[in-house]
Amino acid sequence: MLLLLPVLLATTGAAPGGWTPKPPKLPTPWSAQVSPDNALPEYPRPQLVRQDWLNLNGVWQFAGATPGETPPFGRTLGERVLVPYPIESALSGIERHEDRMWYRRTFELPRHWNDRVVLNFGAVDYRATVYVNGKQVTQHVGGYGAFSADITDALHRRGPQEIVVGVEDLADATWQPVGKQRLVPDRGIFYTGASGIWQTVWLEPVSKAHVRSLDMTPDVDTSTLALTVQTSEPDLTADVTVKDHGKVVTRTSGKAGTKMDVRVPRAKLWTPDSPFLYDLEVTLKRRGKPVDRVSSYFGMREIGTTTGEDGRQRITLNGRVLFLMSTLDQGYWPDGIYTAPTDQALRFDLAEHKALGFNTVRKHIKVEPDRWYYHADKLGLLVWQDMPSTRPGRPPADAQRQFEEELREMVRQKKNWTSIIGWVPFNEGWGEWSREDTGRIADEVKALDPSRLVNAHSGVNCCDSLGDSGRGDVIDWHSYPGPAAPRPDARRVSIDGEHGGYGLEVADHMWFGEGHGYEMTPDSATLTRKYVENQRDVLAAAQRCAISGAIYTQITDVEHEVNGFLTYDRQVRKMDYAQVKAINEQIIREADGSGGHTPPGPGTPGLAGVHAYRFDEGSGTTARDSAGDADATLINAEWTEGAVSFNGSGFADTGAALIDTAGSYSVAARVRLDEAGGAFQTVVSQDGDRDSGFFLQYSGQDQRWAMSFVGLRALSPTKPEPGRWYHLTGVHDATTGTVALYVDGEQVATRQACVLKKAGGHTVIGRAQYGGNQVDFLRGDVDEVRLFDRALSPAEVAELAAR
């Protein structure tokens, strides 16, 4: 049943200061709450709080700019923009892209501010140059990082002060990190861009000697917090107080700029079920006299890995195995694009995760404002934090260096959040330039932050990926609808990095009026059923294949993608939340690896096989099973030279499921292709509910022989020659979790593979099944098909091929 959430329509009238909002194409429940006096008024930096500050969000002057243009000091600009909403958004009042732009406003300092004054920006996309009273005070490159400037020396003693900000954002016309932003969004997985100031701008008074940042790392084993108070000047001391709901827990003093071990006796641990947070107060002193005070908070939690009861690597939280059940969270809004309309809206998506029974969020190739992580900390959600990618392709050397600099900035600025438990530098090979450098980058991120997991490459099996670097703490595959089921290795855990994506169109709640998903459904009941069935496969992947987490695509619809739990405008819940929560909680409860792992049986000895087709009949429509009792029926096939020939429309149907696709098995055949072009051609497969359980085939995409599963191929190194006979053997070993391909008796490829469920349809020769359709029909001849209920050894395959 679709659940409608309260609807608030945005006003379109003129606002004070000449700003006029555009009517959102899809208003959210919070669109109408946005005004010049209510543009994200909350203090924006929850982990380094000062009581005295001035919010500069609101109406600014605005104008497009040209390259090399002189800053418009003292000039009134022709348009009005509401900061901090990106200019492409309706809430900004501009609702268009500019490659270059000017922002301008004036302000007056509070009379009691007699100290230094710092100007802070949460984020500006992409190149920003900031002037105060005609003087350049700072520059910053990067669309996701916070930056600040001491503007004291540029200020007038009294009266109005002028800020001018020049911004350039060429987005995906360059190699800058953009995530999913595009100058021209597609009706696919790339969306409207977000340029200019898109996070809060504010001022605060500070003393010359002040706290710049806090570095905090909890240690659950020793019940301490490693704290370094970074300051603007040396030779200062810091008094630190830890509180539990106002009650003092401990007091510690130490030298600023050096690590202090702050005791937290009998620590209350932070978990998704009990997200307890301690308050932290820091007083900075010089020769015993206070010069600065800030407040913060932290959670006592520790992320790690261990060998589970099943003998395989698992993720742990505070030393206990925990399955990380997550959604993909893009962080887009139809009214504010990159910027949530209000702080309540920013919290809303995270609260919906909790209502759905998730304990984790993957923040997908975007970095959020600090208050998003604050809400995740308070609500009890773990976070995989992606680095925003460049556009797909191989970036040049200067772009590589800039990407790495922005990645380091992200880790440095976000590594205090309790919720963040893992860093993800690359996604599906987008912007990846070298497998070796991917490994190096993973190592460097781990060195920057040893307290968290590093997932070097989410979707390493997919798309533009250059392959597994072998580095980091995580093996991560994507599969739709999936789930993906990579097995952990001796050192790294494994997760499903993306799966699902079931779509449902909801009239009057779609960006384009229509949309897509990886598999569309007709109604909410079907969507919910598909989700629950898919999540049962996630549980099977956790129990059989030892994945430690899974990420469902996605929490909300985004533009043309309609595969969310919620519509893009957050007005409609598209699934039955009770059923979703029940299966999610079951996965978390039962996916810890404590059930052990039952190895497959030894299978039938010998090389005769359990089923065999010699195709020596020469006539008729039946091929005899010489090793079993499953004779095959020929459909649109012809006899030729002691073999059977297929012309691209026929196949042989054995009438039964002859392979336990969840266990160990081997499939062998002799095959001769008529052609080897760009089309897939399958020699042997077994139908499933939707897709074949395996494919012994010619991969037209790769123009190689392959032993395949959906989303995974073990490929031969060379292209086969049409008209030549080859002996192919595919081997799935459930004990080692591998699939191997042999050509003419020699092993040519092996891949890690874990099969989640049995494909219970008929074993067939000459075609495959994909998306519920019969596909990949063979053009060529087949002989000597043999099926085994065990994994053949290399020596046995060689002997079989030599016969």
mmCIF file with all atom_site columns, N, CA and C in Angstrom, residues 477-517:
data_model
loop_
_atom_site.group_PDB
_atom_site.id
_atom_site.type_symbol
_atom_site.label_atom_id
_atom_site.label_alt_id
_atom_site.label_comp_id
_atom_site.label_asym_id
_atom_site.label_entity_id
_atom_site.label_seq_id
_atom_site.pdbx_PDB_ins_code
_atom_site.Cartn_x
_atom_site.Cartn_y
_atom_site.Cartn_z
_atom_site.occupancy
_atom_site.B_iso_or_equiv
_atom_site.pdbx_formal_charge
_atom_site.auth_seq_id
_atom_site.auth_comp_id
_atom_site.auth_asym_id
_atom_site.auth_atom_id
_atom_site.pdbx_PDB_model_num
ATOM 1   N N  . TRP A 1 477 ? 31.559 -6.334  -4.666  1.00 0.00 ? 477 TRP A N  1
ATOM 2   C CA . TRP A 1 477 ? 31.000 -6.532  -6.005  1.00 0.00 ? 477 TRP A CA 1
ATOM 3   C C  . TRP A 1 477 ? 29.616 -5.908  -6.088  1.00 0.00 ? 477 TRP A C  1
ATOM 4   N N  . HIS A 1 478 ? 29.225 -5.569  -7.320  1.00 0.00 ? 478 HIS A N  1
ATOM 5   C CA . HIS A 1 478 ? 27.872 -5.102  -7.609  1.00 0.00 ? 478 HIS A CA 1
ATOM 6   C C  . HIS A 1 478 ? 27.165 -6.114  -8.505  1.00 0.00 ? 478 HIS A C  1
ATOM 7   N N  . SER A 1 479 ? 25.848 -6.268  -8.289  1.00 0.00 ? 479 SER A N  1
ATOM 8   C CA . SER A 1 479 ? 25.051 -7.144  -9.145  1.00 0.00 ? 479 SER A CA 1
ATOM 9   C C  . SER A 1 479 ? 23.593 -6.727  -9.050  1.00 0.00 ? 479 SER A C  1
ATOM 10  N N  . TYR A 1 480 ? 22.933 -6.587  -10.215 1.00 0.00 ? 480 TYR A N  1
ATOM 11  C CA . TYR A 1 480 ? 21.510 -6.223  -10.252 1.00 0.00 ? 480 TYR A CA 1
ATOM 12  C C  . TYR A 1 480 ? 20.706 -7.286  -10.996 1.00 0.00 ? 480 TYR A C  1
ATOM 13  N N  . PRO A 1 481 ? 19.601 -7.763  -10.434 1.00 0.00 ? 481 PRO A N  1
ATOM 14  C CA . PRO A 1 481 ? 19.131 -7.407  -9.100  1.00 0.00 ? 481 PRO A CA 1
ATOM 15  C C  . PRO A 1 481 ? 19.941 -8.071  -7.988  1.00 0.00 ? 481 PRO A C  1
ATOM 16  N N  . GLY A 1 482 ? 20.751 -9.070  -8.361  1.00 0.00 ? 482 GLY A N  1
ATOM 17  C CA . GLY A 1 482 ? 21.671 -9.653  -7.387  1.00 0.00 ? 482 GLY A CA 1
ATOM 18  C C  . GLY A 1 482 ? 20.962 -10.404 -6.277  1.00 0.00 ? 482 GLY A C  1
ATOM 19  N N  . PRO A 1 483 ? 21.558 -10.437 -5.092  1.00 0.00 ? 483 PRO A N  1
ATOM 20  C CA . PRO A 1 483 ? 22.740 -9.696  -4.662  1.00 0.00 ? 483 PRO A CA 1
ATOM 21  C C  . PRO A 1 483 ? 24.046 -10.296 -5.173  1.00 0.00 ? 483 PRO A C  1
ATOM 22  N N  . ALA A 1 484 ? 25.099 -9.482  -5.127  1.00 0.00 ? 484 ALA A N  1
ATOM 23  C CA . ALA A 1 484 ? 26.440 -9.984  -5.393  1.00 0.00 ? 484 ALA A CA 1
ATOM 24  C C  . ALA A 1 484 ? 26.905 -10.812 -4.205  1.00 0.00 ? 484 ALA A C  1
ATOM 25  N N  . ALA A 1 485 ? 27.765 -11.790 -4.484  1.00 0.00 ? 485 ALA A N  1
ATOM 26  C CA . ALA A 1 485 ? 28.179 -12.706 -3.411  1.00 0.00 ? 485 ALA A CA 1
ATOM 27  C C  . ALA A 1 485 ? 29.664 -13.034 -3.499  1.00 0.00 ? 485 ALA A C  1
ATOM 28  N N  . PRO A 1 486 ? 30.534 -12.026 -3.420  1.00 0.00 ? 486 PRO A N  1
ATOM 29  C CA . PRO A 1 486 ? 31.966 -12.339 -3.387  1.00 0.00 ? 486 PRO A CA 1
ATOM 30  C C  . PRO A 1 486 ? 32.332 -12.997 -2.063  1.00 0.00 ? 486 PRO A C  1
ATOM 31  N N  . ARG A 1 487 ? 33.232 -13.955 -2.120  1.00 0.00 ? 487 ARG A N  1
ATOM 32  C CA . ARG A 1 487 ? 33.687 -14.596 -0.895  1.00 0.00 ? 487 ARG A CA 1
ATOM 33  C C  . ARG A 1 487 ? 34.864 -13.823 -0.318  1.00 0.00 ? 487 ARG A C  1
ATOM 34  N N  . PRO A 1 488 ? 34.957 -13.738 1.013   1.00 0.00 ? 488 PRO A N  1
ATOM 35  C CA . PRO A 1 488 ? 36.145 -13.115 1.614   1.00 0.00 ? 488 PRO A CA 1
ATOM 36  C C  . PRO A 1 488 ? 37.393 -13.940 1.322   1.00 0.00 ? 488 PRO A C  1
ATOM 37  N N  . ASP A 1 489 ? 38.537 -13.297 1.324   1.00 0.00 ? 489 ASP A N  1
ATOM 38  C CA . ASP A 1 489 ? 39.777 -14.058 1.208   1.00 0.00 ? 489 ASP A CA 1
ATOM 39  C C  . ASP A 1 489 ? 40.406 -14.190 2.594   1.00 0.00 ? 489 ASP A C  1
ATOM 40  N N  . ALA A 1 490 ? 41.662 -14.577 2.650   1.00 0.00 ? 490 ALA A N  1
ATOM 41  C CA . ALA A 1 490 ? 42.294 -14.832 3.948   1.00 0.00 ? 490 ALA A CA 1
ATOM 42  C C  . ALA A 1 490 ? 42.440 -13.573 4.786   1.00 0.00 ? 490 ALA A C  1
ATOM 43  N N  . ARG A 1 491 ? 42.435 -12.414 4.135   1.00 0.00 ? 491 ARG A N  1
ATOM 44  C CA . ARG A 1 491 ? 42.687 -11.157 4.853   1.00 0.00 ? 491 ARG A CA 1
ATOM 45  C C  . ARG A 1 491 ? 41.527 -10.180 4.801   1.00 0.00 ? 491 ARG A C  1
ATOM 46  N N  . ARG A 1 492 ? 40.763 -10.187 3.692   1.00 0.00 ? 492 ARG A N  1
ATOM 47  C CA . ARG A 1 492 ? 39.729 -9.169  3.480   1.00 0.00 ? 492 ARG A CA 1
ATOM 48  C C  . ARG A 1 492 ? 38.332 -9.756  3.643   1.00 0.00 ? 492 ARG A C  1
ATOM 49  N N  . VAL A 1 493 ? 37.447 -8.951  4.236   1.00 0.00 ? 493 VAL A N  1
ATOM 50  C CA . VAL A 1 493 ? 36.027 -9.299  4.263   1.00 0.00 ? 493 VAL A CA 1
ATOM 51  C C  . VAL A 1 493 ? 35.441 -9.023  2.886   1.00 0.00 ? 493 VAL A C  1
ATOM 52  N N  . SER A 1 494 ? 34.207 -9.452  2.678   1.00 0.00 ? 494 SER A N  1
ATOM 53  C CA . SER A 1 494 ? 33.536 -9.172  1.415   1.00 0.00 ? 494 SER A CA 1
ATOM 54  C C  . SER A 1 494 ? 32.152 -8.598  1.677   1.00 0.00 ? 494 SER A C  1
ATOM 55  N N  . ILE A 1 495 ? 31.681 -7.766  0.741   1.00 0.00 ? 495 ILE A N  1
ATOM 56  C CA . ILE A 1 495 ? 30.321 -7.230  0.831   1.00 0.00 ? 495 ILE A CA 1
ATOM 57  C C  . ILE A 1 495 ? 29.696 -7.162  -0.555  1.00 0.00 ? 495 ILE A C  1
ATOM 58  N N  . ASP A 1 496 ? 28.377 -7.144  -0.574  1.00 0.00 ? 496 ASP A N  1
ATOM 59  C CA . ASP A 1 496 ? 27.613 -6.764  -1.750  1.00 0.00 ? 496 ASP A CA 1
ATOM 60  C C  . ASP A 1 496 ? 27.534 -5.245  -1.729  1.00 0.00 ? 496 ASP A C  1
ATOM 61  N N  . GLY A 1 497 ? 28.204 -4.578  -2.693  1.00 0.00 ? 497 GLY A N  1
ATOM 62  C CA . GLY A 1 497 ? 28.265 -3.125  -2.695  1.00 0.00 ? 497 GLY A CA 1
ATOM 63  C C  . GLY A 1 497 ? 27.059 -2.449  -3.308  1.00 0.00 ? 497 GLY A C  1
ATOM 64  N N  . GLU A 1 498 ? 26.325 -3.142  -4.171  1.00 0.00 ? 498 GLU A N  1
ATOM 65  C CA . GLU A 1 498 ? 25.070 -2.642  -4.733  1.00 0.00 ? 498 GLU A CA 1
ATOM 66  C C  . GLU A 1 498 ? 24.268 -3.817  -5.255  1.00 0.00 ? 498 GLU A C  1
ATOM 67  N N  . HIS A 1 499 ? 22.971 -3.795  -4.979  1.00 0.00 ? 499 HIS A N  1
ATOM 68  C CA . HIS A 1 499 ? 22.068 -4.798  -5.551  1.00 0.00 ? 499 HIS A CA 1
ATOM 69  C C  . HIS A 1 499 ? 20.655 -4.237  -5.533  1.00 0.00 ? 499 HIS A C  1
ATOM 70  N N  . GLY A 1 500 ? 19.722 -5.009  -6.057  1.00 0.00 ? 500 GLY A N  1
ATOM 71  C CA . GLY A 1 500 ? 18.308 -4.642  -5.983  1.00 0.00 ? 500 GLY A CA 1
ATOM 72  C C  . GLY A 1 500 ? 17.888 -3.743  -7.121  1.00 0.00 ? 500 GLY A C  1
ATOM 73  N N  . GLY A 1 501 ? 17.472 -2.520  -6.786  1.00 0.00 ? 501 GLY A N  1
ATOM 74  C CA . GLY A 1 501 ? 17.073 -1.561  -7.802  1.00 0.00 ? 501 GLY A CA 1
ATOM 75  C C  . GLY A 1 501 ? 15.707 -1.817  -8.410  1.00 0.00 ? 501 GLY A C  1
ATOM 76  N N  . TYR A 1 502 ? 14.798 -2.472  -7.681  1.00 0.00 ? 502 TYR A N  1
ATOM 77  C CA . TYR A 1 502 ? 13.463 -2.718  -8.213  1.00 0.00 ? 502 TYR A CA 1
ATOM 78  C C  . TYR A 1 502 ? 12.684 -1.398  -8.307  1.00 0.00 ? 502 TYR A C  1
ATOM 79  N N  . GLY A 1 503 ? 12.035 -1.167  -9.448  1.00 0.00 ? 503 GLY A N  1
ATOM 80  C CA . GLY A 1 503 ? 11.407 0.113   -9.712  1.00 0.00 ? 503 GLY A CA 1
ATOM 81  C C  . GLY A 1 503 ? 9.890  0.078   -9.663  1.00 0.00 ? 503 GLY A C  1
ATOM 82  N N  . LEU A 1 504 ? 9.306  1.227   -9.319  1.00 0.00 ? 504 LEU A N  1
ATOM 83  C CA . LEU A 1 504 ? 7.857  1.418   -9.351  1.00 0.00 ? 504 LEU A CA 1
ATOM 84  C C  . LEU A 1 504 ? 7.573  2.876   -9.676  1.00 0.00 ? 504 LEU A C  1
ATOM 85  N N  . GLU A 1 505 ? 6.808  3.112   -10.725 1.00 0.00 ? 505 GLU A N  1
ATOM 86  C CA . GLU A 1 505 ? 6.376  4.459   -11.072 1.00 0.00 ? 505 GLU A CA 1
ATOM 87  C C  . GLU A 1 505 ? 5.178  4.853   -10.221 1.00 0.00 ? 505 GLU A C  1
ATOM 88  N N  . VAL A 1 506 ? 5.192  6.075   -9.694  1.00 0.00 ? 506 VAL A N  1
ATOM 89  C CA . VAL A 1 506 ? 4.071  6.614   -8.920  1.00 0.00 ? 506 VAL A CA 1
ATOM 90  C C  . VAL A 1 506 ? 3.634  7.904   -9.601  1.00 0.00 ? 506 VAL A C  1
ATOM 91  N N  . ALA A 1 507 ? 2.450  7.898   -10.158 1.00 0.00 ? 507 ALA A N  1
ATOM 92  C CA . ALA A 1 507 ? 1.966  9.038   -10.934 1.00 0.00 ? 507 ALA A CA 1
ATOM 93  C C  . ALA A 1 507 ? 2.028  10.322  -10.113 1.00 0.00 ? 507 ALA A C  1
ATOM 94  N N  . ASP A 1 508 ? 2.420  11.414  -10.770 1.00 0.00 ? 508 ASP A N  1
ATOM 95  C CA . ASP A 1 508 ? 2.491  12.760  -10.185 1.00 0.00 ? 508 ASP A CA 1
ATOM 96  C C  . ASP A 1 508 ? 3.628  12.914  -9.172  1.00 0.00 ? 508 ASP A C  1
ATOM 97  N N  . HIS A 1 509 ? 4.517  11.914  -9.072  1.00 0.00 ? 509 HIS A N  1
ATOM 98  C CA . HIS A 1 509 ? 5.641  12.004  -8.136  1.00 0.00 ? 509 HIS A CA 1
ATOM 99  C C  . HIS A 1 509 ? 6.948  11.628  -8.823  1.00 0.00 ? 509 HIS A C  1
ATOM 100 N N  . MET A 1 510 ? 7.020  11.875  -10.140 1.00 0.00 ? 510 MET A N  1
ATOM 101 C CA . MET A 1 510 ? 8.214  11.512  -10.899 1.00 0.00 ? 510 MET A CA 1
ATOM 102 C C  . MET A 1 510 ? 8.778  12.737  -11.603 1.00 0.00 ? 510 MET A C  1
ATOM 103 N N  . TRP A 1 511 ? 10.096 12.848  -11.596 1.00 0.00 ? 511 TRP A N  1
ATOM 104 C CA . TRP A 1 511 ? 10.816 13.994  -12.142 1.00 0.00 ? 511 TRP A CA 1
ATOM 105 C C  . TRP A 1 511 ? 10.528 14.177  -13.636 1.00 0.00 ? 511 TRP A C  1
ATOM 106 N N  . PHE A 1 512 ? 10.549 13.061  -14.371 1.00 0.00 ? 512 PHE A N  1
ATOM 107 C CA . PHE A 1 512 ? 10.347 13.118  -15.817 1.00 0.00 ? 512 PHE A CA 1
ATOM 108 C C  . PHE A 1 512 ? 8.948  12.655  -16.241 1.00 0.00 ? 512 PHE A C  1
ATOM 109 N N  . GLY A 1 513 ? 8.109  12.306  -15.301 1.00 0.00 ? 513 GLY A N  1
ATOM 110 C CA . GLY A 1 513 ? 6.799  11.768  -15.661 1.00 0.00 ? 513 GLY A CA 1
ATOM 111 C C  . GLY A 1 513 ? 6.808  10.290  -15.944 1.00 0.00 ? 513 GLY A C  1
ATOM 112 N N  . GLU A 1 514 ? 7.996  9.717   -16.075 1.00 0.00 ? 514 GLU A N  1
ATOM 113 C CA . GLU A 1 514 ? 8.182  8.272   -16.206 1.00 0.00 ? 514 GLU A CA 1
ATOM 114 C C  . GLU A 1 514 ? 9.590  7.973   -15.713 1.00 0.00 ? 514 GLU A C  1
ATOM 115 N N  . GLY A 1 515 ? 9.871  6.695   -15.495 1.00 0.00 ? 515 GLY A N  1
ATOM 116 C CA . GLY A 1 515 ? 11.176 6.378   -14.934 1.00 0.00 ? 515 GLY A CA 1
ATOM 117 C C  . GLY A 1 515 ? 11.593 4.951   -15.195 1.00 0.00 ? 515 GLY A C  1
ATOM 118 N N  . HIS A 1 516 ? 12.753 4.583   -14.640 1.00 0.00 ? 516 HIS A N  1
ATOM 119 C CA . HIS A 1 516 ? 13.279 3.238   -14.852 1.00 0.00 ? 516 HIS A CA 1
ATOM 120 C C  . HIS A 1 516 ? 13.826 2.682   -13.543 1.00 0.00 ? 516 HIS A C  1
ATOM 121 N N  . GLY A 1 517 ? 13.915 1.355   -13.486 1.00 0.00 ? 517 GLY A N  1
ATOM 122 C CA . GLY A 1 517 ? 14.611 0.633   -12.435 1.00 0.00 ? 517 GLY A CA 1
ATOM 123 C C  . GLY A 1 517 ? 15.341 -0.521  -13.102 1.00 0.00 ? 517 GLY A C  1
#
